[in-house]
mmCIF file with all atom_site columns, C-alpha atoms in Angstrom:
data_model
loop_
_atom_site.group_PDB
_atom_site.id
_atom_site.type_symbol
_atom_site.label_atom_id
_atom_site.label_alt_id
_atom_site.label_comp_id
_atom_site.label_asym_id
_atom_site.label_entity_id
_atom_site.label_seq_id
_atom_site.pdbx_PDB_ins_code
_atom_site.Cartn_x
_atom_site.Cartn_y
_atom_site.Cartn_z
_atom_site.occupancy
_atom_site.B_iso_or_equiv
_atom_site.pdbx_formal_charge
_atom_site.auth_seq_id
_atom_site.auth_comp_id
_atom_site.auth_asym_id
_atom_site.auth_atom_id
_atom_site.pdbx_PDB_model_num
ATOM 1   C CA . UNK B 1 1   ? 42.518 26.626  4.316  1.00 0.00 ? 106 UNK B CA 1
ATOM 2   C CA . UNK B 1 2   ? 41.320 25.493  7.577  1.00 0.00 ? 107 UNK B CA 1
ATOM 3   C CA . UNK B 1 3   ? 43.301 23.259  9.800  1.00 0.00 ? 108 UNK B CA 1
ATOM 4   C CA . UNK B 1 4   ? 41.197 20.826  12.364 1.00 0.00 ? 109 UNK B CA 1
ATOM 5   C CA . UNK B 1 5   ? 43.371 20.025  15.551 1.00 0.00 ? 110 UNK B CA 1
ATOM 6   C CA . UNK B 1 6   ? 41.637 16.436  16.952 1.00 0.00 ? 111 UNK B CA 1
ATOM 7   C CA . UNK B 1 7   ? 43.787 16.326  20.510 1.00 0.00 ? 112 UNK B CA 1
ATOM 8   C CA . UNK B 1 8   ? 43.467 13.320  22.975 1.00 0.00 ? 113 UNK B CA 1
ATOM 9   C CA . UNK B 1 9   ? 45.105 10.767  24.509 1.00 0.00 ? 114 UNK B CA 1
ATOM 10  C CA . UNK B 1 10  ? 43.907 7.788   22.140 1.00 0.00 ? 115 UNK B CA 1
ATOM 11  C CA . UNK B 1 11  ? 45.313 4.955   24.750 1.00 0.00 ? 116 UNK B CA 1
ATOM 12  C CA . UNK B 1 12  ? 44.384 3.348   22.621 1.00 0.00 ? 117 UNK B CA 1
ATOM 13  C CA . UNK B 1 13  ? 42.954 4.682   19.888 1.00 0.00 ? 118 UNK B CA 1
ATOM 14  C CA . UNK B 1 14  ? 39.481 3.375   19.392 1.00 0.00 ? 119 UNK B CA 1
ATOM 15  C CA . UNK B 1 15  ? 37.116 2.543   16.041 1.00 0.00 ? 120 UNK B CA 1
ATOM 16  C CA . UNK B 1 16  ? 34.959 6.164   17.848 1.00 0.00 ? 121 UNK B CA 1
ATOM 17  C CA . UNK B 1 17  ? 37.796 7.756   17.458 1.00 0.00 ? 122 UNK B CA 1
ATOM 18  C CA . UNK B 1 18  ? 38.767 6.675   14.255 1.00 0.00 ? 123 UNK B CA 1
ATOM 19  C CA . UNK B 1 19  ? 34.641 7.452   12.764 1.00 0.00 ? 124 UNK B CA 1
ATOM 20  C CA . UNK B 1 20  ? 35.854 11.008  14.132 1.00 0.00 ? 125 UNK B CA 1
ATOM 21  C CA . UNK B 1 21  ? 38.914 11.389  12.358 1.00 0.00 ? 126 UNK B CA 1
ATOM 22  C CA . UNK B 1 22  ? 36.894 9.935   8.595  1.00 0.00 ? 127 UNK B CA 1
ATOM 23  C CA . UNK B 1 23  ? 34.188 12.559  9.168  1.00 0.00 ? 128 UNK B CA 1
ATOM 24  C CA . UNK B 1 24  ? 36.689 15.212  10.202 1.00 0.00 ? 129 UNK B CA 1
ATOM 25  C CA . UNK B 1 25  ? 38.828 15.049  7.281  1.00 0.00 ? 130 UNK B CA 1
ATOM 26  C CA . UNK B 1 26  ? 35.743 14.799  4.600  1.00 0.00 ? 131 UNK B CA 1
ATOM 27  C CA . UNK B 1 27  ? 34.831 18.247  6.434  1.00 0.00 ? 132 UNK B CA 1
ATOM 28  C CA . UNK B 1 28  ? 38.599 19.621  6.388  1.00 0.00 ? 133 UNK B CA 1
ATOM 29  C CA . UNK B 1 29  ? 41.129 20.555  4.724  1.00 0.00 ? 134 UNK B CA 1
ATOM 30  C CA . UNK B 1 30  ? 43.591 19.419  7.280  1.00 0.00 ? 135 UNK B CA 1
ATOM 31  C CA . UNK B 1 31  ? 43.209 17.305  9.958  1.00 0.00 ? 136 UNK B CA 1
ATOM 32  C CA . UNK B 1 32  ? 46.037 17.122  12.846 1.00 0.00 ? 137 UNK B CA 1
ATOM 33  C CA . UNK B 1 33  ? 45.682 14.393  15.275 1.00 0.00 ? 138 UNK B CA 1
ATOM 34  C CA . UNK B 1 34  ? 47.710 15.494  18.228 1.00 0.00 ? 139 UNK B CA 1
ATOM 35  C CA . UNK B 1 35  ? 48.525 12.751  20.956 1.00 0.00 ? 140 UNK B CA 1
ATOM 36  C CA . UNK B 1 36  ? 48.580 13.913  24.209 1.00 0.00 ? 141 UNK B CA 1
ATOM 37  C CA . UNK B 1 37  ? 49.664 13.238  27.263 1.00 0.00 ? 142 UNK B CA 1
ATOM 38  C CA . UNK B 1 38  ? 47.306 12.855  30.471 1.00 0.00 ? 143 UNK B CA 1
ATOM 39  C CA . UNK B 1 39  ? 49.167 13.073  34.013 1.00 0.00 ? 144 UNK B CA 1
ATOM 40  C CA . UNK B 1 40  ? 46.243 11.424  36.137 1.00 0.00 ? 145 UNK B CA 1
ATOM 41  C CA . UNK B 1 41  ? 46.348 8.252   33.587 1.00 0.00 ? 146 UNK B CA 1
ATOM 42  C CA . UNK B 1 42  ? 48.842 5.328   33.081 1.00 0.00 ? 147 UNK B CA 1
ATOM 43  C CA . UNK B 1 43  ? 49.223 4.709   29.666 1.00 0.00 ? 148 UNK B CA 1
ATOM 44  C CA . UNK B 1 44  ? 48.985 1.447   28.120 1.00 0.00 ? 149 UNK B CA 1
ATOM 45  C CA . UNK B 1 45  ? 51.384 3.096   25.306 1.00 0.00 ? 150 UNK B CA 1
ATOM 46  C CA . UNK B 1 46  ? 53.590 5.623   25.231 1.00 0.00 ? 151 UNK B CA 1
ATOM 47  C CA . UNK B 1 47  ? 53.017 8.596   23.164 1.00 0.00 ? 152 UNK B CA 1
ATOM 48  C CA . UNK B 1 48  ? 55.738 7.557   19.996 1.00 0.00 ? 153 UNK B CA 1
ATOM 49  C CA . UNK B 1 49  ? 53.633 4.614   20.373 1.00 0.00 ? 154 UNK B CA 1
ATOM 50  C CA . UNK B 1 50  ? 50.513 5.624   20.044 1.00 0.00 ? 155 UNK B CA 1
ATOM 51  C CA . UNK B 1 51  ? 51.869 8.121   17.539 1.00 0.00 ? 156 UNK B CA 1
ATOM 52  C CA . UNK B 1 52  ? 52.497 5.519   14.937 1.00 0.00 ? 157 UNK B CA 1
ATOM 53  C CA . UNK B 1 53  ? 50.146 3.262   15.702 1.00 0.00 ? 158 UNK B CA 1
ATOM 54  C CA . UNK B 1 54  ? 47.565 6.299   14.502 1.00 0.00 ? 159 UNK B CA 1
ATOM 55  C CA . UNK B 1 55  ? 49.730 6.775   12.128 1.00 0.00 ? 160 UNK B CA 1
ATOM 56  C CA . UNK B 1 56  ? 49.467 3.382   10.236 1.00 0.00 ? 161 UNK B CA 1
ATOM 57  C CA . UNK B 1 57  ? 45.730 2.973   11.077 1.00 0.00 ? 162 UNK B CA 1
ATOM 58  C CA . UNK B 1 58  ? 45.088 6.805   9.698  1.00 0.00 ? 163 UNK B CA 1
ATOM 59  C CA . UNK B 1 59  ? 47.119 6.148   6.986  1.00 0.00 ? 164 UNK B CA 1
ATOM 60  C CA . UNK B 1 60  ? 44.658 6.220   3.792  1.00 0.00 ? 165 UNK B CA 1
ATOM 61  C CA . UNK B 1 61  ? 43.514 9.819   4.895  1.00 0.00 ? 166 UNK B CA 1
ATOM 62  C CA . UNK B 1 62  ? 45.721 12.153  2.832  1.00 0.00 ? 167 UNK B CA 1
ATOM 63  C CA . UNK B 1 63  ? 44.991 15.252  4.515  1.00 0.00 ? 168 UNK B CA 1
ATOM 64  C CA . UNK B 1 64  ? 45.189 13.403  7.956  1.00 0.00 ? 169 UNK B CA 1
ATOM 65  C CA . UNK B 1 65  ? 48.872 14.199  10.054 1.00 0.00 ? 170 UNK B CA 1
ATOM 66  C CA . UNK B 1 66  ? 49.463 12.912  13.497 1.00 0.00 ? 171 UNK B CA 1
ATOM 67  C CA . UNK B 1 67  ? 51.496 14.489  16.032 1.00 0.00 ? 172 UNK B CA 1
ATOM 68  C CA . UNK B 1 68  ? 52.347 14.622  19.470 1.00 0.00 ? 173 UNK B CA 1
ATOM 69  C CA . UNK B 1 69  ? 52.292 17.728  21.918 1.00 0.00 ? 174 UNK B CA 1
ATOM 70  C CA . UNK B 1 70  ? 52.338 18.250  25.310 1.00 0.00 ? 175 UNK B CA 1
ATOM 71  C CA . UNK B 1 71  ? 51.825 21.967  25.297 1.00 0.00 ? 176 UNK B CA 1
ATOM 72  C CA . UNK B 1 72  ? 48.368 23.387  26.337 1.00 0.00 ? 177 UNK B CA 1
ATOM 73  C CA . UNK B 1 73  ? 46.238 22.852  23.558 1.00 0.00 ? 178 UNK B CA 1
ATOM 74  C CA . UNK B 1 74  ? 44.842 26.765  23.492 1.00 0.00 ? 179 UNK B CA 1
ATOM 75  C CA . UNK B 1 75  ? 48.866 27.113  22.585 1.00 0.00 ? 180 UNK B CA 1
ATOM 76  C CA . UNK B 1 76  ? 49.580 24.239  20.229 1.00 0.00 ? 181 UNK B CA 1
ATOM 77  C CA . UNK B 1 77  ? 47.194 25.249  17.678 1.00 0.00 ? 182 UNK B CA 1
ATOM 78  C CA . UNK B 1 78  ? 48.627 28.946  17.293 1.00 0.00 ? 183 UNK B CA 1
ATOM 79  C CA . UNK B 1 79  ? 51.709 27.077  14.830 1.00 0.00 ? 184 UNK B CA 1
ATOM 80  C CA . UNK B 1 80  ? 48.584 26.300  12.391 1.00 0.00 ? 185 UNK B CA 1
ATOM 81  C CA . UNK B 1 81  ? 46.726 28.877  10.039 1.00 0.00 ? 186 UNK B CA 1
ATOM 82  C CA . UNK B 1 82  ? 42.809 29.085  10.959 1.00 0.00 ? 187 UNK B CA 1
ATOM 83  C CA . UNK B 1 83  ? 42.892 26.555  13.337 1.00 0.00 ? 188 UNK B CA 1
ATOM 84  C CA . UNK B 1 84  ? 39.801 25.114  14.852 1.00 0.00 ? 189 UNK B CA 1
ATOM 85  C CA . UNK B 1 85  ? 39.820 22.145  17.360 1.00 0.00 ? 190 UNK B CA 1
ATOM 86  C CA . UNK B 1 86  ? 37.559 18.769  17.138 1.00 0.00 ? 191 UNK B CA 1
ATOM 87  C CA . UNK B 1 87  ? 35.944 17.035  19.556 1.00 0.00 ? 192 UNK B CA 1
ATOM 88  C CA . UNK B 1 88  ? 33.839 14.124  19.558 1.00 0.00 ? 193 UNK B CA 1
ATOM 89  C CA . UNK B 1 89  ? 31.033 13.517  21.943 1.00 0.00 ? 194 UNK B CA 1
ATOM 90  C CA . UNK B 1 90  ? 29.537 10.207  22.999 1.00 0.00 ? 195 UNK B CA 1
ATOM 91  C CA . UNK B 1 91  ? 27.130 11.596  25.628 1.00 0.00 ? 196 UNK B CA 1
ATOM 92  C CA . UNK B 1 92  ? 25.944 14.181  28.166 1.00 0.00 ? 197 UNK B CA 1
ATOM 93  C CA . UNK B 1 93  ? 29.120 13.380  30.127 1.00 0.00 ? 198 UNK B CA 1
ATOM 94  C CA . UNK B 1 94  ? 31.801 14.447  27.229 1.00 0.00 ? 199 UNK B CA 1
ATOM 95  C CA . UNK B 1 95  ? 28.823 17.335  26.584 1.00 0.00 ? 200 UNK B CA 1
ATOM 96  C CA . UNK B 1 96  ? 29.525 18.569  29.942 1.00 0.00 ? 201 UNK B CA 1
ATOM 97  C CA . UNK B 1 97  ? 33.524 18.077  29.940 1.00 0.00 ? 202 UNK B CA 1
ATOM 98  C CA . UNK B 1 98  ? 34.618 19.228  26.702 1.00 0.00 ? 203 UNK B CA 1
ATOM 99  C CA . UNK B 1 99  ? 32.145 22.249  26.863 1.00 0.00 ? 204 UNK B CA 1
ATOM 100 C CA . UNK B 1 100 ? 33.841 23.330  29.832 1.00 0.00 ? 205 UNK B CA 1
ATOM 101 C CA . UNK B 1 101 ? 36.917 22.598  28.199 1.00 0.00 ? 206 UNK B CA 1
ATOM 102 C CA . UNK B 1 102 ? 36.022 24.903  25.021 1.00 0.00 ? 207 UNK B CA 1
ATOM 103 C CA . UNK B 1 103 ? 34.953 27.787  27.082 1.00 0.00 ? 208 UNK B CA 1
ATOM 104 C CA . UNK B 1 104 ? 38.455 27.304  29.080 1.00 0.00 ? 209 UNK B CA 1
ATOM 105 C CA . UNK B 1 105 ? 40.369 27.059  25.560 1.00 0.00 ? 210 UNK B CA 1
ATOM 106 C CA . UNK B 1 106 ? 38.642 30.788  24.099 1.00 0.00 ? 211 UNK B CA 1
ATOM 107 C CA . UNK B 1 107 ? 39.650 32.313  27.404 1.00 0.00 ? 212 UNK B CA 1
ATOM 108 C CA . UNK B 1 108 ? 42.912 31.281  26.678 1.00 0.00 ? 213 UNK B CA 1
ATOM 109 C CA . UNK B 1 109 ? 42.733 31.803  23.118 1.00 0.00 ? 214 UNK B CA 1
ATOM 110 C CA . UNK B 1 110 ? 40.025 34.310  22.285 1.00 0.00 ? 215 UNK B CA 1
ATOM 111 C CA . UNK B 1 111 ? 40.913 32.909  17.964 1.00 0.00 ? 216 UNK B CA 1
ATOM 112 C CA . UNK B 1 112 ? 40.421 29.641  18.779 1.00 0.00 ? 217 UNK B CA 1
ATOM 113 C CA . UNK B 1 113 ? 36.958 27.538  18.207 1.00 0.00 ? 218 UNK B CA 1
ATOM 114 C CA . UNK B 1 114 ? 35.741 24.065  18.747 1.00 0.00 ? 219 UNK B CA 1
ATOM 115 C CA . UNK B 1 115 ? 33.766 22.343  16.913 1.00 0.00 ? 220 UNK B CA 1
ATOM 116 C CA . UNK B 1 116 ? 31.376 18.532  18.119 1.00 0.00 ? 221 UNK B CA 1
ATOM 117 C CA . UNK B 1 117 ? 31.247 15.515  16.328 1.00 0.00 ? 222 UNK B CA 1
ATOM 118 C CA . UNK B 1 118 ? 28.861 13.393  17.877 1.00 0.00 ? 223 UNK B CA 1
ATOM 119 C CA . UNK B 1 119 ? 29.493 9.896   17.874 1.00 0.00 ? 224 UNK B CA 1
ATOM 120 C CA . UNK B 1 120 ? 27.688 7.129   16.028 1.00 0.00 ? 225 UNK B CA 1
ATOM 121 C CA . UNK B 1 121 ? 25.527 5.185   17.713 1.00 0.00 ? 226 UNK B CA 1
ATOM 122 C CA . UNK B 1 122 ? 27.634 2.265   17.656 1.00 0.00 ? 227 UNK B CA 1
ATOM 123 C CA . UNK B 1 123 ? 30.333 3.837   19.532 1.00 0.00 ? 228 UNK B CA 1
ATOM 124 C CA . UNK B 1 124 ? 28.707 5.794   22.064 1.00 0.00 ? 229 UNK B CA 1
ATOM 125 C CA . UNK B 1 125 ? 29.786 3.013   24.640 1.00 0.00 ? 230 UNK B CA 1
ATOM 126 C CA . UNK B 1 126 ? 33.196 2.406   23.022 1.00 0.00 ? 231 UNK B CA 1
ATOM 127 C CA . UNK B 1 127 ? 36.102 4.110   24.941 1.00 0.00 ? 232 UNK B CA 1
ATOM 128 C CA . UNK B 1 128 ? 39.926 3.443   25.521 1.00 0.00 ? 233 UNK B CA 1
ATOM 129 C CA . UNK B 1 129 ? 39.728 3.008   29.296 1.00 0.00 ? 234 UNK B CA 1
ATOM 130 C CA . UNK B 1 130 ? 36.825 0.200   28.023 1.00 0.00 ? 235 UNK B CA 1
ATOM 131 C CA . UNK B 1 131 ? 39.127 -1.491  26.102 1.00 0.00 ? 236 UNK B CA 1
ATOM 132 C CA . UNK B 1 132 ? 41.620 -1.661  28.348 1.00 0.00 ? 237 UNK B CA 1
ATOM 133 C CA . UNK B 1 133 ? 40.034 -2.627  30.886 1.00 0.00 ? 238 UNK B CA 1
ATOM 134 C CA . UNK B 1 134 ? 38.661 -5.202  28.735 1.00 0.00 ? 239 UNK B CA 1
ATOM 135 C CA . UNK B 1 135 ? 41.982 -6.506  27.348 1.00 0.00 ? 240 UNK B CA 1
ATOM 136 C CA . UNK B 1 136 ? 43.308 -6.655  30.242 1.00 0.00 ? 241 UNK B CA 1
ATOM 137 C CA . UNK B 1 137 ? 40.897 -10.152 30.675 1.00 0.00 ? 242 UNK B CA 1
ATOM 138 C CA . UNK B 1 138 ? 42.061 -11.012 27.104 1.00 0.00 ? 243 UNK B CA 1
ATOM 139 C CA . UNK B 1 139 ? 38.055 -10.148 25.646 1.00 0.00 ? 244 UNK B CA 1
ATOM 140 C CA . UNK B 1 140 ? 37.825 -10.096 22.136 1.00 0.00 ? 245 UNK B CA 1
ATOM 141 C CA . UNK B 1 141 ? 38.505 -6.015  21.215 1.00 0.00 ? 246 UNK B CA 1
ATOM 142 C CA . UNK B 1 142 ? 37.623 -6.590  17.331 1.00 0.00 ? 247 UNK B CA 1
ATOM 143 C CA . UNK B 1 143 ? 34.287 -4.202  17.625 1.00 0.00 ? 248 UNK B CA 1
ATOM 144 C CA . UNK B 1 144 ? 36.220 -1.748  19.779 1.00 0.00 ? 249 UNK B CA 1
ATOM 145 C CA . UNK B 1 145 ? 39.564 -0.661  18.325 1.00 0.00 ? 250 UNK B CA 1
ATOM 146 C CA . UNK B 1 146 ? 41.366 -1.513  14.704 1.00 0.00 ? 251 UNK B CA 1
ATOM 147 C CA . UNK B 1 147 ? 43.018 -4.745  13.747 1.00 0.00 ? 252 UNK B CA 1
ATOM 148 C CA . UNK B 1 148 ? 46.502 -3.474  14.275 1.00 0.00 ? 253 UNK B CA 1
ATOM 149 C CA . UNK B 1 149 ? 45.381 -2.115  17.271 1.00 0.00 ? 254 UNK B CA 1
ATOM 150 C CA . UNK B 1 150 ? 44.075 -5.184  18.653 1.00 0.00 ? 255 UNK B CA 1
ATOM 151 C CA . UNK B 1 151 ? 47.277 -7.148  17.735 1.00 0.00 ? 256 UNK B CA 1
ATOM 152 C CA . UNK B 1 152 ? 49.271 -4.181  19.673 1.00 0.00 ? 257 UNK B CA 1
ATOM 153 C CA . UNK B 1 153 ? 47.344 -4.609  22.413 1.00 0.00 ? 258 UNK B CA 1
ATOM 154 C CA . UNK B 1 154 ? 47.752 -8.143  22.617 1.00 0.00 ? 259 UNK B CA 1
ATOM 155 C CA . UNK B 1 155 ? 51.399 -7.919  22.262 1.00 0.00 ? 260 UNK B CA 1
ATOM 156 C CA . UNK B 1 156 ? 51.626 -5.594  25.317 1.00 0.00 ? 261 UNK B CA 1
ATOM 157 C CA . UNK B 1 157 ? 49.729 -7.912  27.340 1.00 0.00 ? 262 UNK B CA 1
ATOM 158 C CA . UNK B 1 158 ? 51.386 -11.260 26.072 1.00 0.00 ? 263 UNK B CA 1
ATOM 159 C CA . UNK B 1 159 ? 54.927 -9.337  27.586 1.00 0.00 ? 264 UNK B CA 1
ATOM 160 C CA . UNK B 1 160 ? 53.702 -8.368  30.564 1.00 0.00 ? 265 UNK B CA 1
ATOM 161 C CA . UNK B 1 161 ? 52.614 -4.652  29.514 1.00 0.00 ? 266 UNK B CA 1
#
C-alpha cells in the first residue's frame, strides 16, 4: 500500500488544489493532505481551520485524510508506510521551487520520493494568494475555490478577518 503525502498551506484551499487531490487519490491508495504552516505568510485561516474546511470539501474521497503538521516534511512522512509526497505544478515557477524542494527532501530523507501533478489548464493561474487578494475587493471567487470555501471566505471578510 502506498501512502501519498499532498503538504501545503491551502490558505485557502483552491479548485487546483482540489483537481490535485481527485487525481491523487484515483492514483493512490492513500492520500494525506497535510496543512502546513508557512512563517513568511499571514494566514487568512488558521490551520484547524483550514483543516476542516478540507475536510468537508474532501469529504467524498474515501481514501482521502487531512491533517495538520508542522514538522519538516522529509520527517512527517516517516509515521506512514511507503510514503511518497505530491506536488502539483502550475508552471516553470513551481517547476523550479518544488524541484529544489524534492532534491532538499531526498537529502534529508534518502526513502522519500516526489512525485508532479501538473495542473489543468484551467487552473494554472488559480492560486490562494490570488484569491485572496481577490476577496479581499469582494470579486466573485466561484471559478477559484469551492462553494464552502467561498462562503468561508466571505464570512472572514464580512467580520473584519
Amino acid at each position: 500500500m502506498i501512502t501519498a503525502i499532498y503538504p501545503g498551506t491551502f490558505d485557502p484551499i483552491t479548485l487546483g488544489h482540489l483537481d490535485i487531490i481527485a487525481r491523487a487519490a484515483k492514483i493512490f491508495d492513500r492520500l494525506i493532505v497535510s496543512v502546513v504552516m508557512n512563517v513568511e505568510k499571514t494566514p487568512l485561516f488558521d490551520i484547524e481551520e483550514r483543516v476542516e474546511l478540507i475536510e468537508r470539501v474532501v469529504s467524498d474521497y474515501p481514501n482521502v485524510e487531512v491533517t495538520s503538521s508542522i514538522e519538516l516534511l522529509a520527517d512527517f512522512v516517516k509515521q506512514y508506510e511507503n510514503p511518497v509526497v505530491i506536488k502539483g505544478l502550475r508552471n516553470h515557477i513551481d517547476y523550479e521551487y518544488e524541484t529544489t524542494m524534492a532534491v532538499f527532501n531526498k537529502k534529508l530523507n534518502p526513502e522519500l520520493e516526489t512525485f508532479f501533478i501538473t495542473a489543468k489548464l484551467e487552473y494554472t493561474y488559480v492560486s490562494s494568494t490570488a484569491v485572496r487578494q481577490l476577496a479581499l475587493y469582494g470579486a466573485d471567487l466561484s471559478d477559484y475555490v469551492p462553494k464552502i470555501v467561498e462562503d468561508e471566505i466571505q464570512k472572514k471578510f464580512l467580520n473584519g478577518r
